[in-house]
Short mmCIF file of C-alpha atoms in Angstrom, two decimals:
data_model
loop_
_atom_site.label_atom_id
_atom_site.label_comp_id
_atom_site.label_asym_id
_atom_site.label_seq_id
_atom_site.Cartn_x
_atom_site.Cartn_y
_atom_site.Cartn_z
CA UNK A 1 -36.44 -31.03 -22.50
CA UNK A 2 -39.10 -28.38 -22.00
CA UNK A 3 -39.81 -25.67 -24.50
CA UNK A 4 -39.08 -22.86 -22.05
CA UNK A 5 -36.64 -20.23 -23.33
CA UNK A 6 -33.06 -20.20 -22.12
CA UNK A 7 -31.95 -16.76 -20.93
CA UNK A 8 -28.20 -16.15 -21.16
CA UNK A 9 -26.16 -13.58 -19.27
CA UNK A 10 -23.29 -11.84 -21.07
CA UNK A 11 -20.55 -10.57 -18.74
CA UNK A 12 -18.60 -13.42 -17.18
CA UNK A 13 -20.92 -16.00 -18.73
CA UNK A 14 -20.93 -15.72 -22.50
CA UNK A 15 -17.62 -13.87 -22.44
CA UNK A 16 -14.68 -14.09 -20.02
CA UNK A 17 -14.76 -10.36 -19.27
CA UNK A 18 -17.02 -7.49 -18.24
CA UNK A 19 -17.98 -4.98 -20.93
CA UNK A 20 -18.49 -2.12 -18.46
CA UNK A 21 -14.93 -2.51 -17.22
CA UNK A 22 -13.59 -2.77 -20.77
CA UNK A 23 -15.58 0.28 -21.90
CA UNK A 24 -14.19 2.29 -18.97
CA UNK A 25 -10.63 1.22 -19.79
CA UNK A 26 -11.15 2.14 -23.42
CA UNK A 27 -12.35 5.59 -22.32
CA UNK A 28 -9.27 6.03 -20.12
CA UNK A 29 -7.04 5.14 -23.07
CA UNK A 30 -8.77 7.03 -25.87
CA UNK A 31 -10.33 9.99 -24.07
CA UNK A 32 -8.89 10.58 -20.58
CA UNK A 33 -10.83 13.82 -20.19
CA UNK A 34 -14.12 12.02 -20.81
CA UNK A 35 -13.03 9.27 -18.43
CA UNK A 36 -12.88 11.85 -15.63
CA UNK A 37 -16.64 12.23 -16.03
CA UNK A 38 -17.26 8.61 -15.00
CA UNK A 39 -17.92 9.40 -11.29
CA UNK A 40 -20.35 12.15 -12.31
CA UNK A 41 -22.17 9.89 -14.77
CA UNK A 42 -22.35 7.16 -12.15
CA UNK A 43 -24.38 9.48 -9.89
CA UNK A 44 -27.10 9.37 -12.57
CA UNK A 45 -27.18 5.57 -12.50
CA UNK A 46 -25.25 2.70 -14.06
CA UNK A 47 -27.55 2.61 -17.08
CA UNK A 48 -26.63 6.20 -17.98
CA UNK A 49 -22.93 5.48 -17.51
CA UNK A 50 -23.07 2.34 -19.65
CA UNK A 51 -24.88 4.11 -22.48
CA UNK A 52 -22.39 6.99 -22.47
CA UNK A 53 -19.40 4.66 -22.51
CA UNK A 54 -20.97 2.52 -25.24
CA UNK A 55 -21.49 5.62 -27.37
CA UNK A 56 -17.98 6.87 -26.69
CA UNK A 57 -16.14 4.39 -28.86
CA UNK A 58 -16.46 1.28 -30.98
CA UNK A 59 -15.20 -2.15 -30.01
CA UNK A 60 -14.39 -5.30 -31.95
CA UNK A 61 -16.98 -7.96 -31.11
CA UNK A 62 -15.06 -10.57 -33.09
CA UNK A 63 -12.01 -10.56 -30.81
CA UNK A 64 -13.65 -10.78 -27.37
CA UNK A 65 -12.67 -13.72 -25.13
CA UNK A 66 -15.75 -15.85 -25.70
CA UNK A 67 -16.58 -18.89 -23.61
CA UNK A 68 -16.23 -21.30 -26.53
CA UNK A 69 -17.29 -24.46 -24.67
CA UNK A 70 -20.47 -22.76 -23.47
CA UNK A 71 -21.22 -21.31 -26.91
CA UNK A 72 -20.90 -24.74 -28.51
CA UNK A 73 -23.44 -26.05 -26.02
CA UNK A 74 -25.75 -23.12 -26.84
CA UNK A 75 -25.56 -23.97 -30.52
CA UNK A 76 -26.61 -27.54 -29.71
CA UNK A 77 -29.54 -26.24 -27.68
CA UNK A 78 -30.66 -24.00 -30.52
CA UNK A 79 -30.41 -26.85 -33.00
CA UNK A 80 -32.68 -28.83 -30.68
CA UNK A 81 -35.30 -26.10 -31.00
CA UNK A 82 -34.62 -24.17 -27.81
CA UNK A 83 -35.21 -20.41 -27.90
CA UNK A 84 -32.11 -18.46 -26.79
CA UNK A 85 -32.34 -14.92 -25.42
CA UNK A 86 -29.33 -12.79 -24.53
CA UNK A 87 -30.28 -10.83 -21.39
CA UNK A 88 -27.54 -8.59 -20.06
CA UNK A 89 -26.82 -5.60 -17.88
CA UNK A 90 -24.48 -4.31 -20.59
CA UNK A 91 -25.80 -1.59 -22.85
CA UNK A 92 -27.91 -2.62 -25.83
CA UNK A 93 -25.43 -1.09 -28.28
CA UNK A 94 -22.84 -3.59 -27.06
CA UNK A 95 -25.23 -6.52 -26.66
CA UNK A 96 -26.61 -6.13 -30.19
CA UNK A 97 -23.11 -6.11 -31.70
CA UNK A 98 -22.17 -9.29 -29.85
CA UNK A 99 -25.45 -11.01 -30.73
CA UNK A 100 -25.04 -10.09 -34.40
CA UNK A 101 -21.53 -11.54 -34.39
CA UNK A 102 -22.48 -14.86 -32.76
CA UNK A 103 -25.76 -15.33 -34.62
CA UNK A 104 -27.23 -17.78 -32.11
CA UNK A 105 -29.73 -15.60 -30.26
CA UNK A 106 -33.41 -15.17 -31.09
CA UNK A 107 -33.72 -11.99 -29.07
CA UNK A 108 -31.74 -9.45 -27.03
CA UNK A 109 -32.69 -7.82 -23.74
CA UNK A 110 -30.25 -5.25 -22.34
CA UNK A 111 -29.79 -2.02 -20.41
CA UNK A 112 -31.19 0.89 -22.41
CA UNK A 113 -29.71 4.00 -20.82
CA UNK A 114 -32.63 4.23 -18.36
CA UNK A 115 -32.95 0.84 -16.66
CA UNK A 116 -29.87 -1.14 -15.59
CA UNK A 117 -30.93 -4.68 -16.40
CA UNK A 118 -29.12 -6.41 -13.54
CA UNK A 119 -30.09 -8.26 -10.35
CA UNK A 120 -33.64 -7.52 -9.22
CA UNK A 121 -34.33 -5.43 -12.34
CA UNK A 122 -33.43 -8.35 -14.58
CA UNK A 123 -35.50 -10.75 -12.47
CA UNK A 124 -38.54 -8.45 -12.60
CA UNK A 125 -38.24 -8.02 -16.37
CA UNK A 126 -38.04 -11.78 -16.95
CA UNK A 127 -40.95 -12.55 -14.60
CA UNK A 128 -43.08 -9.91 -16.33
CA UNK A 129 -42.22 -11.42 -19.68
CA UNK A 130 -42.29 -15.17 -18.94
CA UNK A 131 -43.79 -15.55 -15.47
CA UNK A 132 -42.35 -17.40 -12.48
CA UNK A 133 -40.51 -20.59 -13.45
CA UNK A 134 -41.26 -19.66 -17.05
CA UNK A 135 -37.63 -19.60 -18.16
CA UNK A 136 -34.23 -21.20 -17.60
CA UNK A 137 -31.28 -18.95 -16.86
CA UNK A 138 -27.52 -19.16 -17.42
CA UNK A 139 -25.40 -16.88 -15.24
CA UNK A 140 -22.21 -16.61 -13.24
CA UNK A 141 -22.44 -14.13 -10.35
CA UNK A 142 -24.27 -13.34 -7.12
CA UNK A 143 -26.18 -10.64 -9.00
CA UNK A 144 -27.90 -13.56 -10.80
CA UNK A 145 -29.33 -15.12 -7.64
CA UNK A 146 -32.59 -13.06 -7.81
CA UNK A 147 -33.01 -14.28 -11.38
CA UNK A 148 -32.45 -17.91 -10.44
CA UNK A 149 -35.03 -17.66 -7.64
CA UNK A 150 -37.74 -17.18 -10.25
CA UNK A 151 -36.30 -19.56 -12.87
CA UNK A 152 -37.21 -23.17 -13.54
CA UNK A 153 -33.65 -24.35 -14.05
CA UNK A 154 -30.17 -22.89 -13.66
CA UNK A 155 -27.17 -23.21 -15.93
CA UNK A 156 -24.13 -22.25 -13.86
CA UNK A 157 -21.17 -20.84 -15.78
CA UNK A 158 -17.75 -19.84 -14.42
CA UNK A 159 -19.09 -19.67 -10.85
CA UNK A 160 -17.24 -20.51 -7.61
CA UNK A 161 -18.42 -23.50 -5.56
CA UNK A 162 -20.26 -21.43 -2.94
CA UNK A 163 -22.25 -19.60 -5.60
CA UNK A 164 -23.08 -22.87 -7.34
CA UNK A 165 -24.52 -24.16 -4.07
CA UNK A 166 -26.53 -20.96 -3.59
CA UNK A 167 -27.91 -21.27 -7.12
CA UNK A 168 -28.85 -24.92 -6.46
CA UNK A 169 -30.86 -23.75 -3.46
CA UNK A 170 -32.89 -21.48 -5.75
CA UNK A 171 -33.81 -23.96 -8.48
CA UNK A 172 -32.81 -27.17 -10.21
CA UNK A 173 -29.36 -27.07 -11.83
CA UNK A 174 -29.42 -28.26 -15.44
CA UNK A 175 -25.75 -27.88 -16.33
CA UNK A 176 -22.51 -26.45 -14.92
CA UNK A 177 -19.49 -25.08 -16.75
CA UNK A 178 -16.30 -24.84 -14.69
CA UNK A 179 -14.47 -21.55 -14.30
CA UNK A 180 -10.99 -21.25 -15.88
CA UNK A 181 -8.05 -21.79 -13.53
CA UNK A 182 -6.51 -18.58 -12.16
CA UNK A 183 -3.74 -20.06 -10.04
CA UNK A 184 -0.20 -18.96 -9.27
CA UNK A 185 1.00 -19.62 -12.80
CA UNK A 186 -1.58 -17.19 -14.19
CA UNK A 187 -0.57 -14.51 -11.70
CA UNK A 188 3.08 -15.08 -12.54
CA UNK A 189 2.12 -14.17 -16.09
CA UNK A 190 0.08 -11.19 -14.89
CA UNK A 191 3.09 -9.77 -13.04
CA UNK A 192 5.39 -10.76 -15.92
CA UNK A 193 7.91 -12.16 -13.46
CA UNK A 194 10.15 -13.29 -16.31
CA UNK A 195 10.48 -9.65 -17.35
CA UNK A 196 12.18 -8.88 -14.04
CA UNK A 197 15.34 -10.24 -15.67
CA UNK A 198 15.62 -6.87 -17.42
CA UNK A 199 16.12 -5.23 -14.05
CA UNK A 200 19.45 -7.02 -13.69
CA UNK A 201 20.66 -4.09 -15.78
CA UNK A 202 20.69 -2.18 -12.49
CA UNK A 203 23.82 -4.15 -11.57
CA UNK A 204 25.71 -3.24 -14.75
CA UNK A 205 27.35 -0.05 -13.32
CA UNK A 206 28.60 -2.07 -10.33
CA UNK A 207 30.32 -4.63 -12.55
CA UNK A 208 31.49 -2.06 -15.11
CA UNK A 209 33.26 -0.16 -12.31
CA UNK A 210 34.69 -3.41 -10.86
CA UNK A 211 33.11 -2.65 -7.46
CA UNK A 212 31.18 -5.91 -7.10
CA UNK A 213 33.42 -7.16 -4.27
CA UNK A 214 32.19 -4.41 -1.92
CA UNK A 215 29.28 -5.89 0.13
CA UNK A 216 27.93 -2.42 0.99
CA UNK A 217 26.87 -1.94 -2.63
CA UNK A 218 24.68 -5.05 -2.78
CA UNK A 219 21.99 -4.06 -0.27
CA UNK A 220 20.87 -0.86 -2.07
CA UNK A 221 21.03 -2.63 -5.42
CA UNK A 222 18.88 -5.51 -4.20
CA UNK A 223 16.33 -3.02 -2.86
CA UNK A 224 16.51 -1.16 -6.17
CA UNK A 225 15.88 -4.42 -8.02
CA UNK A 226 12.76 -5.11 -5.94
CA UNK A 227 11.48 -1.55 -6.39
CA UNK A 228 12.02 -1.64 -10.17
CA UNK A 229 10.41 -5.06 -10.47
CA UNK A 230 7.27 -3.99 -8.60
CA UNK A 231 7.07 -0.78 -10.60
CA UNK A 232 7.59 -2.64 -13.88
CA UNK A 233 4.86 -5.15 -13.02
CA UNK A 234 2.40 -2.32 -12.34
CA UNK A 235 3.25 -0.80 -15.70
CA UNK A 236 2.94 -4.13 -17.51
CA UNK A 237 -0.52 -4.63 -15.99
CA UNK A 238 -1.62 -1.11 -16.93
CA UNK A 239 -0.28 -1.59 -20.44
CA UNK A 240 -2.09 -4.92 -20.82
CA UNK A 241 -5.36 -3.35 -19.64
CA UNK A 242 -5.07 -0.47 -22.09
CA UNK A 243 -3.98 -2.72 -24.95
CA UNK A 244 -6.65 -5.44 -24.76
CA UNK A 245 -7.93 -5.05 -28.32
CA UNK A 246 -4.46 -5.04 -29.90
CA UNK A 247 -3.38 -8.04 -27.84
CA UNK A 248 -6.46 -10.01 -28.89
CA UNK A 249 -5.53 -9.56 -32.54
CA UNK A 250 -2.01 -10.90 -31.95
CA UNK A 251 -1.49 -14.68 -32.30
CA UNK A 252 0.50 -14.96 -29.04
CA UNK A 253 -0.53 -11.94 -26.99
CA UNK A 254 -4.18 -12.99 -27.18
CA UNK A 255 -3.35 -15.60 -24.54
CA UNK A 256 -2.26 -13.01 -21.98
CA UNK A 257 -4.31 -13.23 -18.75
CA UNK A 258 -6.35 -10.05 -19.23
CA UNK A 259 -6.79 -10.39 -23.00
CA UNK A 260 -7.99 -13.98 -22.63
CA UNK A 261 -10.20 -13.18 -19.64
CA UNK A 262 -8.32 -15.57 -17.33
CA UNK A 263 -8.06 -12.69 -14.84
CA UNK A 264 -10.79 -10.03 -14.53
CA UNK A 265 -9.78 -6.52 -15.52
CA UNK A 266 -10.91 -5.06 -12.19
CA UNK A 267 -8.31 -7.12 -10.37
CA UNK A 268 -5.63 -5.60 -12.58
CA UNK A 269 -6.94 -2.10 -11.89
CA UNK A 270 -6.69 -2.84 -8.16
CA UNK A 271 -3.16 -4.27 -8.42
CA UNK A 272 -1.63 -1.28 -10.21
CA UNK A 273 -1.77 1.24 -7.32
CA UNK A 274 -0.87 -1.43 -4.74
CA UNK A 275 2.26 -2.40 -6.65
CA UNK A 276 3.19 1.26 -7.16
CA UNK A 277 2.87 2.04 -3.46
CA UNK A 278 5.01 -0.98 -2.56
CA UNK A 279 7.59 0.06 -5.17
CA UNK A 280 7.73 3.63 -3.87
CA UNK A 281 8.10 2.41 -0.28
CA UNK A 282 11.07 0.22 -1.17
CA UNK A 283 12.64 2.87 -3.42
CA UNK A 284 12.51 5.44 -0.65
CA UNK A 285 14.95 3.31 1.38
CA UNK A 286 17.49 3.01 -1.43
CA UNK A 287 18.79 6.56 -1.11
CA UNK A 288 20.64 8.77 -3.55
CA UNK A 289 18.74 9.92 -6.62
CA UNK A 290 17.31 6.47 -7.24
CA UNK A 291 13.74 7.48 -6.37
CA UNK A 292 13.87 10.30 -8.93
CA UNK A 293 15.08 8.01 -11.70
CA UNK A 294 12.47 5.39 -10.81
CA UNK A 295 9.79 8.08 -11.01
CA UNK A 296 11.18 9.13 -14.40
CA UNK A 297 11.04 5.52 -15.58
CA UNK A 298 7.42 5.25 -14.46
CA UNK A 299 6.47 8.54 -16.15
CA UNK A 300 8.06 7.48 -19.43
CA UNK A 301 6.42 4.06 -19.36
CA UNK A 302 3.03 5.73 -18.82
CA UNK A 303 3.70 8.02 -21.76
CA UNK A 304 4.71 4.99 -23.79
CA UNK A 305 1.52 3.09 -22.89
CA UNK A 306 -0.80 6.00 -23.60
CA UNK A 307 0.83 7.55 -26.65
CA UNK A 308 4.43 6.86 -27.62
CA UNK A 309 3.98 3.22 -28.63
CA UNK A 310 1.61 4.38 -31.37
CA UNK A 311 4.17 6.79 -32.86
CA UNK A 312 6.46 5.47 -35.56
CA UNK A 313 10.17 5.42 -34.56
CA UNK A 314 9.44 7.33 -31.35
CA UNK A 315 8.28 4.06 -29.81
CA UNK A 316 11.64 2.38 -30.41
CA UNK A 317 13.56 5.38 -29.08
CA UNK A 318 11.38 5.29 -25.95
CA UNK A 319 12.08 1.58 -25.45
CA UNK A 320 15.82 2.18 -25.78
CA UNK A 321 15.64 4.94 -23.17
CA UNK A 322 13.60 2.72 -20.82
CA UNK A 323 16.28 0.03 -20.95
CA UNK A 324 19.05 2.59 -20.43
CA UNK A 325 17.21 4.17 -17.50
CA UNK A 326 17.71 0.93 -15.58
CA UNK A 327 21.48 1.32 -15.87
CA UNK A 328 21.29 4.99 -14.89
CA UNK A 329 19.10 4.11 -11.90
CA UNK A 330 21.58 1.43 -10.83
CA UNK A 331 24.36 4.02 -10.80
CA UNK A 332 22.11 6.43 -8.88
CA UNK A 333 21.38 3.77 -6.24
CA UNK A 334 25.12 3.57 -5.57
CA UNK A 335 25.73 7.32 -5.95
CA UNK A 336 28.25 6.29 -8.58
CA UNK A 337 29.19 8.45 -11.61
CA UNK A 338 28.02 6.96 -14.88
CA UNK A 339 30.51 6.36 -17.66
CA UNK A 340 29.83 8.15 -20.94
CA UNK A 341 31.01 5.06 -22.79
CA UNK A 342 28.57 2.78 -20.97
CA UNK A 343 25.71 5.19 -21.58
CA UNK A 344 26.44 5.55 -25.31
CA UNK A 345 26.92 1.81 -25.78
CA UNK A 346 23.66 1.07 -23.97
CA UNK A 347 21.57 3.52 -25.98
CA UNK A 348 22.66 2.13 -29.35
CA UNK A 349 22.46 -1.52 -28.27
CA UNK A 350 19.00 -1.19 -26.76
CA UNK A 351 17.80 0.81 -29.74
CA UNK A 352 18.83 -2.14 -31.91
CA UNK A 353 16.93 -4.53 -29.64
CA UNK A 354 13.87 -2.26 -29.77
CA UNK A 355 13.97 -2.45 -33.54
CA UNK A 356 14.31 -6.23 -33.29
CA UNK A 357 11.15 -6.31 -31.21
CA UNK A 358 9.18 -4.20 -33.67
CA UNK A 359 10.58 -6.05 -36.69
CA UNK A 360 9.55 -9.41 -35.19
CA UNK A 361 6.03 -8.09 -34.58
CA UNK A 362 5.77 -6.91 -38.19
CA UNK A 363 6.94 -10.32 -39.40
CA UNK A 364 4.06 -11.92 -37.50
CA UNK A 365 1.60 -9.49 -39.07
CA UNK A 366 2.95 -10.33 -42.54
CA UNK A 367 2.38 -14.05 -41.93
CA UNK A 368 -1.24 -13.32 -41.01
CA UNK A 369 -1.84 -11.24 -44.13
CA UNK A 370 -2.18 -7.90 -42.34
CA UNK A 371 -1.01 -4.66 -43.90
CA UNK A 372 -0.74 -2.70 -40.67
CA UNK A 373 0.18 -3.52 -37.09
CA UNK A 374 -2.85 -2.88 -34.89
CA UNK A 375 -2.25 -0.11 -32.36
CA UNK A 376 1.16 0.74 -33.81
CA UNK A 377 2.34 3.33 -36.31
CA UNK A 378 3.84 0.84 -38.76
CA UNK A 379 2.82 -0.87 -41.96
CA UNK A 380 4.14 -4.34 -42.66
CA UNK A 381 5.94 -2.88 -45.69
CA UNK A 382 8.12 -0.94 -43.22
CA UNK A 383 9.79 -4.15 -42.02
CA UNK A 384 12.86 -3.97 -44.37
CA UNK A 385 13.61 -0.39 -43.30
CA UNK A 386 13.20 -1.27 -39.62
CA UNK A 387 15.68 -4.09 -40.18
CA UNK A 388 18.24 -1.70 -41.68
CA UNK A 389 17.85 0.81 -38.85
CA UNK A 390 18.19 -1.94 -36.26
CA UNK A 391 21.31 -3.50 -37.74
CA UNK A 392 22.94 -0.07 -38.05
CA UNK A 393 22.11 0.73 -34.42
CA UNK A 394 23.61 -2.55 -33.25
CA UNK A 395 26.82 -1.99 -35.17
CA UNK A 396 26.98 1.59 -33.87
CA UNK A 397 27.04 0.11 -30.36
CA UNK A 398 29.99 -2.03 -31.41
CA UNK A 399 31.84 1.04 -32.70
CA UNK A 400 31.34 2.70 -29.31
CA UNK A 401 32.64 -0.45 -27.60
CA UNK A 402 35.72 -0.52 -29.84
CA UNK A 403 36.47 3.16 -29.15
CA UNK A 404 36.04 2.57 -25.42
CA UNK A 405 38.57 -0.26 -25.52
CA UNK A 406 41.13 2.25 -26.83
CA UNK A 407 40.50 4.74 -24.01
CA UNK A 408 42.48 5.42 -20.83
CA UNK A 409 39.62 4.05 -18.71
CA UNK A 410 40.40 0.54 -19.97
CA UNK A 411 44.04 0.85 -18.98
CA UNK A 412 42.97 1.75 -15.44
CA UNK A 413 40.39 -1.04 -15.02
CA UNK A 414 42.02 -3.98 -16.81
CA UNK A 415 45.42 -5.59 -16.30
CA UNK A 416 45.41 -7.05 -19.81
CA UNK A 417 43.40 -4.60 -21.94
CA UNK A 418 44.43 -6.33 -25.14
CA UNK A 419 42.45 -9.38 -24.06
CA UNK A 420 39.29 -7.28 -23.64
CA UNK A 421 39.35 -6.68 -27.40
CA UNK A 422 37.99 -10.21 -27.65
CA UNK A 423 34.62 -8.82 -26.52
CA UNK A 424 34.21 -7.04 -29.87
CA UNK A 425 33.91 -10.17 -32.07
CA UNK A 426 31.67 -11.77 -29.44
CA UNK A 427 29.27 -8.82 -29.52
CA UNK A 428 29.55 -8.65 -33.31
CA UNK A 429 28.42 -12.25 -33.51
CA UNK A 430 25.57 -11.77 -31.04
CA UNK A 431 24.09 -8.67 -32.70
CA UNK A 432 24.29 -10.37 -36.10
CA UNK A 433 22.81 -13.58 -34.66
CA UNK A 434 19.83 -11.76 -33.16
CA UNK A 435 19.02 -10.09 -36.44
CA UNK A 436 19.49 -13.31 -38.38
CA UNK A 437 17.00 -15.07 -36.09
CA UNK A 438 14.57 -12.17 -36.44
CA UNK A 439 14.94 -12.26 -40.22
CA UNK A 440 14.08 -15.96 -40.23
CA UNK A 441 11.00 -15.38 -38.07
CA UNK A 442 12.39 -17.12 -35.00
CA UNK A 443 12.44 -14.09 -32.70
CA UNK A 444 10.26 -13.80 -29.58
CA UNK A 445 8.20 -10.64 -29.05
CA UNK A 446 10.78 -9.58 -26.48
CA UNK A 447 14.42 -10.02 -27.62
CA UNK A 448 15.80 -10.13 -24.06
CA UNK A 449 13.42 -12.96 -23.18
CA UNK A 450 14.58 -14.71 -26.35
CA UNK A 451 18.23 -14.16 -25.40
CA UNK A 452 17.97 -15.81 -21.98
CA UNK A 453 16.44 -18.90 -23.58
CA UNK A 454 18.61 -19.06 -26.69
CA UNK A 455 21.68 -21.31 -26.38
CA UNK A 456 23.81 -19.28 -28.79
CA UNK A 457 22.99 -16.06 -26.94
CA UNK A 458 23.81 -17.64 -23.57
CA UNK A 459 27.11 -18.93 -24.96
CA UNK A 460 27.93 -15.48 -26.32
CA UNK A 461 27.11 -13.95 -22.94
CA UNK A 462 29.36 -16.44 -21.19
CA UNK A 463 32.23 -15.72 -23.59
CA UNK A 464 31.75 -11.96 -23.15
CA UNK A 465 31.91 -12.27 -19.35
CA UNK A 466 34.92 -14.60 -19.54
CA UNK A 467 36.85 -12.20 -21.76
CA UNK A 468 36.20 -9.30 -19.39
CA UNK A 469 37.13 -11.41 -16.35
CA UNK A 470 40.42 -12.59 -17.86
CA UNK A 471 41.18 -9.05 -18.99
CA UNK A 472 40.58 -7.77 -15.45
CA UNK A 473 42.74 -10.30 -13.59
CA UNK A 474 45.26 -10.97 -16.38
CA UNK A 475 46.55 -14.28 -17.65
CA UNK A 476 47.19 -16.79 -14.83
CA UNK A 477 50.65 -17.55 -16.25
#
């Protein structure tokens, strides 16, 4: 192997993300007013914008989604005596932090607030420094083609097949590293399709009022389900984009598509408005006050993503309201009055589940030796108190259920109201079971996702539905 230096690109090559996009997202999250200046700064050139964003906030170089296979190969090259130079269009403040963390580079070349070291600018800088065919270059995008034209050899990283062929036309290809798969399964995780199960709560008012046999009610509810699902997916994407650093410090959330770099952040930014427009279009055809409640849900989720999830206790109250809003929206889609009992029961039950979620997250942080949950307003020492609050909230929901079963509404809806009392011990078991599993560290980050996969929870749900059904139609003998 020749002694020519190997020049390595950063964004999309060394890491599975783009630092300009991440810096912009961090600005939107931490300083929205400053983020509004991005178009103005861009008129002065990308180098100016990158320097301003780099100065605007710190980032954790240790948690970035590094291309581990490529880095291992770089370490082998350095051990063999090859000089490695990080040459990136990202700002030097960012490049230096990453280089210091990895400790494999002999030198750093980067944008400096004046010159944007990308494309032709990068090629010119490398030719001035090393001459034509005086270096080898590792890159991943079409912006690297001018650099490869003047290189001796190309190392192709995370590039599509057509770009790999274009790079091979420029110079000899030394090595290729395949791009990670971003197929349908990855996009299913991006949209959080499994979370759409929560939107089945829209159907609760229909079943609670025993109106499920009326076919006219199903069309608006199905449209409402689609609208809520699209809206929820847009919010999940926005939340993931704004929570990249926290997710990367979580043992499971670090594998989410945006946190891991499996899907570029810019694609998520593009998806959010498209999903919202589609959601609004469907919601407009539902009728009633559904559109208003959907807009309220979206506004609260935005507030949760930007601020509320960082506020102790307020975050759990917000989650409980978000769950309950689905039930309210379902009633609005049918222009159906909402029962006070159903509303009260829902608020307390979902507050308990919100505490389960936070308690489970704190348990994970305890196991990893952390004293504080990153991006949240809790210390791990708060876990016992969160557990108490959650158990009390769950049992408060059961008290509401028991009082409801003694009301006149039950006499009107159920032929055998005494049978419906069987729902109380079923719910008592389930709430206690959920908290027992959380206490033992077996709870998923999302308790509803856990419930639909947990056999005991599914059995409890089946028993609950059976009790209500028998109470509604009466004993068959």
